[in-house]
Coordinates of C-alpha atoms in Angstrom, one line a residue:
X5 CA -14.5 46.4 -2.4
X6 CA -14.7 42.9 -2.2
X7 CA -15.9 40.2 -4.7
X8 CA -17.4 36.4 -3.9
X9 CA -18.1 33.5 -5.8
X10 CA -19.0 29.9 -5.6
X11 CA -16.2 27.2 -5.5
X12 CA -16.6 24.1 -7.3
X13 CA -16.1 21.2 -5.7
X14 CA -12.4 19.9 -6.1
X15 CA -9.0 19.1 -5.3
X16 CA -5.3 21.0 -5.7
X17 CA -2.8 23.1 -4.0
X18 CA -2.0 27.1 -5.2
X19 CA -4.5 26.6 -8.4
X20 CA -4.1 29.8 -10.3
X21 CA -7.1 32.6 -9.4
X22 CA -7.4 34.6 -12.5
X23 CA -9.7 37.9 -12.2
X24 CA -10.4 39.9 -15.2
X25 CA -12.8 42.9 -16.5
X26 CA -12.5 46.4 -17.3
X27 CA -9.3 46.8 -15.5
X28 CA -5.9 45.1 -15.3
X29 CA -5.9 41.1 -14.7
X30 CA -5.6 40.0 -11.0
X31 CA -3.4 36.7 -10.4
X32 CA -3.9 35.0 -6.6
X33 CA -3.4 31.5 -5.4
X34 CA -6.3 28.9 -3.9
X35 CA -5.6 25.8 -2.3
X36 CA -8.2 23.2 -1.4
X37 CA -8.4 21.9 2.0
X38 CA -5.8 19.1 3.1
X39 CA -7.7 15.9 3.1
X40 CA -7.8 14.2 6.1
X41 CA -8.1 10.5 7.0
X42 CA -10.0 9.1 9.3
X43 CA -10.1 5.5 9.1
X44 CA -8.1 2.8 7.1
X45 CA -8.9 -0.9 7.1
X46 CA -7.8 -3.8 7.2
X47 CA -4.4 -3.3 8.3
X48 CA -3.2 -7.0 6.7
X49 CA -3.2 -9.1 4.1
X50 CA -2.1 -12.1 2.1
X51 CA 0.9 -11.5 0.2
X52 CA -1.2 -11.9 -2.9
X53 CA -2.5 -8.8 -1.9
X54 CA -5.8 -8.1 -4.3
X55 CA -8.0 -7.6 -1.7
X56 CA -10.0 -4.0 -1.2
X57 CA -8.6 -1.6 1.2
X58 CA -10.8 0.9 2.8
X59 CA -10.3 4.4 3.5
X60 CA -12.6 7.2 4.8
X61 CA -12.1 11.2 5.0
X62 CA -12.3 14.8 4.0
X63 CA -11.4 16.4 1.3
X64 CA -10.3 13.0 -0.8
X65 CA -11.7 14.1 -4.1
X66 CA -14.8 14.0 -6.2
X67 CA -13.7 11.0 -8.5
X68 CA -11.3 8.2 -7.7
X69 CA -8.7 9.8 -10.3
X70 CA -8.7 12.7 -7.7
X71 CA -6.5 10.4 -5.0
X72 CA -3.6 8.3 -4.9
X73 CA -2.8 5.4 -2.5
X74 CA 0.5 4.0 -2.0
X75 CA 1.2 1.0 0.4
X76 CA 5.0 1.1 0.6
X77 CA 5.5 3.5 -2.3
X78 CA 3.4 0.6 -4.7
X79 CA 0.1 1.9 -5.3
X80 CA -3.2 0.4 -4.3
X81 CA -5.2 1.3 -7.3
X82 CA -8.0 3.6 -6.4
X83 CA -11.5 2.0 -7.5
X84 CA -14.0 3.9 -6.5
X85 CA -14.7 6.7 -4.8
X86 CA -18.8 7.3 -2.7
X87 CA -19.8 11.0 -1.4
X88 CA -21.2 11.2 1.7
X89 CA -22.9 14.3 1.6
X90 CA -24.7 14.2 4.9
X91 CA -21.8 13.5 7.0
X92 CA -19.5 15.3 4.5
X93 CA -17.1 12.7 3.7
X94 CA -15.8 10.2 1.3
X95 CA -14.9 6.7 1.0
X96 CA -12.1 5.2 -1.4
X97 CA -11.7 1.5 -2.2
X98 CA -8.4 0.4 -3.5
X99 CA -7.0 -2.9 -4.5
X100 CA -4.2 -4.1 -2.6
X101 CA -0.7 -4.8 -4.6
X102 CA 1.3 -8.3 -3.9
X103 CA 4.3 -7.7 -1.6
X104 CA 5.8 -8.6 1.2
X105 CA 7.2 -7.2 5.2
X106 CA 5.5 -5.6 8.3
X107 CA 4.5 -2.1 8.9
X108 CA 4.6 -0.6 5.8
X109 CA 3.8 3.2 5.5
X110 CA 0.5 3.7 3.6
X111 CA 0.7 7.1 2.1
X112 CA -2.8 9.0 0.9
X113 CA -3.0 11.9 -1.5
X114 CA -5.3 14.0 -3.2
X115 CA -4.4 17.2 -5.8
X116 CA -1.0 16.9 -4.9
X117 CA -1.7 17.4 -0.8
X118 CA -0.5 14.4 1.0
X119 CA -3.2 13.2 3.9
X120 CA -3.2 13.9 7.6
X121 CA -3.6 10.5 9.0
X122 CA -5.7 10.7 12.4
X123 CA -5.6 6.6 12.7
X124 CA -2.5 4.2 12.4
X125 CA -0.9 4.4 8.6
X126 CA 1.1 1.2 8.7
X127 CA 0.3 -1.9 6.6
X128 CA 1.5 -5.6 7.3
X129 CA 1.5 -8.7 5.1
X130 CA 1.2 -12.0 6.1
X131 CA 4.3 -14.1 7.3
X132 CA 5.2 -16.9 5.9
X133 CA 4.3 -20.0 7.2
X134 CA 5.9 -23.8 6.2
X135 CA 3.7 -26.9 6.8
X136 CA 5.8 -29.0 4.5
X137 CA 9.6 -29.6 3.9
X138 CA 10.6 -32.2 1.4
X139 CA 13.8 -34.5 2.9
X140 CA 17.4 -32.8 2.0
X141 CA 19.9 -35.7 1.6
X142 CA 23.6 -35.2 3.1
X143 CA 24.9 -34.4 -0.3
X144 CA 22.5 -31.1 -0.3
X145 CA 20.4 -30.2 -3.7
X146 CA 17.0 -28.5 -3.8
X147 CA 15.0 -28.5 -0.7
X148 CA 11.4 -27.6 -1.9
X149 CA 9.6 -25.8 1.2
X150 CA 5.4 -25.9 1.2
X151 CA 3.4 -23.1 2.7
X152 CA 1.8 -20.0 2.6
X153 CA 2.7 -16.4 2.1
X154 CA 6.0 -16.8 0.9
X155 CA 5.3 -13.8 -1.5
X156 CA 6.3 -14.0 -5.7
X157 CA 9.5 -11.8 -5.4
X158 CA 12.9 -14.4 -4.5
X159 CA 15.0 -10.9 -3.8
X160 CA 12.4 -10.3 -1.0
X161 CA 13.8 -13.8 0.8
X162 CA 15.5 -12.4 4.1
X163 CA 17.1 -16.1 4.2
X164 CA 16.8 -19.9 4.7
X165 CA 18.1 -22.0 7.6
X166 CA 18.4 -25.7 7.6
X167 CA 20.0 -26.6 10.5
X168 CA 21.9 -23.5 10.8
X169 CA 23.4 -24.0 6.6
X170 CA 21.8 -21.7 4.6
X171 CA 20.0 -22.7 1.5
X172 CA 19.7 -20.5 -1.1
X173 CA 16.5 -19.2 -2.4
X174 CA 16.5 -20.9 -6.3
X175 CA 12.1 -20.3 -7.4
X176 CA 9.3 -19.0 -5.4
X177 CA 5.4 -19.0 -5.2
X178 CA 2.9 -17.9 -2.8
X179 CA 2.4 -21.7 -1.8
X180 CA 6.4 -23.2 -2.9
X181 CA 9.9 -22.1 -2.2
X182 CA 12.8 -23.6 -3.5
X183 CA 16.2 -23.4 -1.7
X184 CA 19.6 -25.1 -3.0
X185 CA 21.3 -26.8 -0.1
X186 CA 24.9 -27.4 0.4
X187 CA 26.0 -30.8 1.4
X188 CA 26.8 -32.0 5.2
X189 CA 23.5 -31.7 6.1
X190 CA 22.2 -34.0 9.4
X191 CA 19.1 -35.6 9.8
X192 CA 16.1 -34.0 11.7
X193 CA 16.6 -30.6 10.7
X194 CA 14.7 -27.2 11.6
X195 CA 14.0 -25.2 8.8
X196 CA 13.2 -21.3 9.2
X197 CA 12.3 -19.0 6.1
X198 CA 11.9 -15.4 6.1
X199 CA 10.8 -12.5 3.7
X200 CA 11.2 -8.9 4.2

């Protein structure tokens, strides 16, 4: 004997069957299909982050509390979720977290099933980039650098060079670092900043 019924739409891994009548209980397992990815985009962004990353796939869910999105283990919050039906697919939009670093895993989950990726699943921020220095004097002090993407996290600076003397990372914006130099410094220095 066999019995069939109607699955509603959902999400989950080994969700408890329960069958029950006029004879002892039966227990099973049912998992959902694994949701699969099939396109993720853009791959970049400021460091700000807060723009919308877009991903498309089967099996992501039925509402956007169905699917989680983590760019380097920070999530991008999930904020919305369309249903394809004719092409039997969805579409997430998440908001990007502020961060830092280059080729970040992007990892996609829905009921507990981790996504199989069929496209790239890396994620890169923006590097930094200096288009001001103000002038360090020979007895060193704070060097205040202007650019762009320096991120909001100072433990993130990789390190600053002036003139091969580092100068240590003291208060950070997106658009102004500010390193403490030691003295002994010449004049026409290069200056080089990195974040991870």
């Amino acid at each position: 004997r066999s019995l069939s019924c109607f699955v509603a739409p959902g999400v989950g891994v080994e969700l408890l069957v329960t069958l029950s009548g006029n004879f002892p209980t039966v227990y099973s397992k049912f998992s959902y299909d694994r949701p699969v990815v099939t396109f993720i985009g853009p791959y970049t962004a400021g460091t700000e982050g807060n723009v919308n990353l877009t991903i498309t796939g089967k099996s992501l869910g039925n509402s956007p509390d169905d699917v989680m999105v983590e760019i380097n283990k920070t999530p991008c919050v999930v904020t919305s979720l369309v249903i394809d039906e004719y092409l039997d697919e969805q579409t997430i939009t998440c908001t990007v977290p502020p961060g830092t670093g280059g080729n970040l895993g992007i990892a996609i989950s829905a009921g507990g099933q981790r996504a199989s990726l069929l496209v790239r699943g890396e994620f890169s921020y923006s590097r930094p980039s200096i288009s001001g220095v103000s002038s360090p004097t020979t007895n060193g002090g704070p060097v205040t650098l202007i650019g762009s993407d320096f991120g909001s996290d100072i433990d993130q600076v990789d390190g600053i060079l002036i003139d091969q003397l580092v100068c240590s990372p003291w208060s950070i914006t997106q658009t102004q670092l500010i390193c403490i130099l030691p003295p002994s410094l010449g004049s026409n220095a290069t200056v080089g900043a990195g974040a991870a």
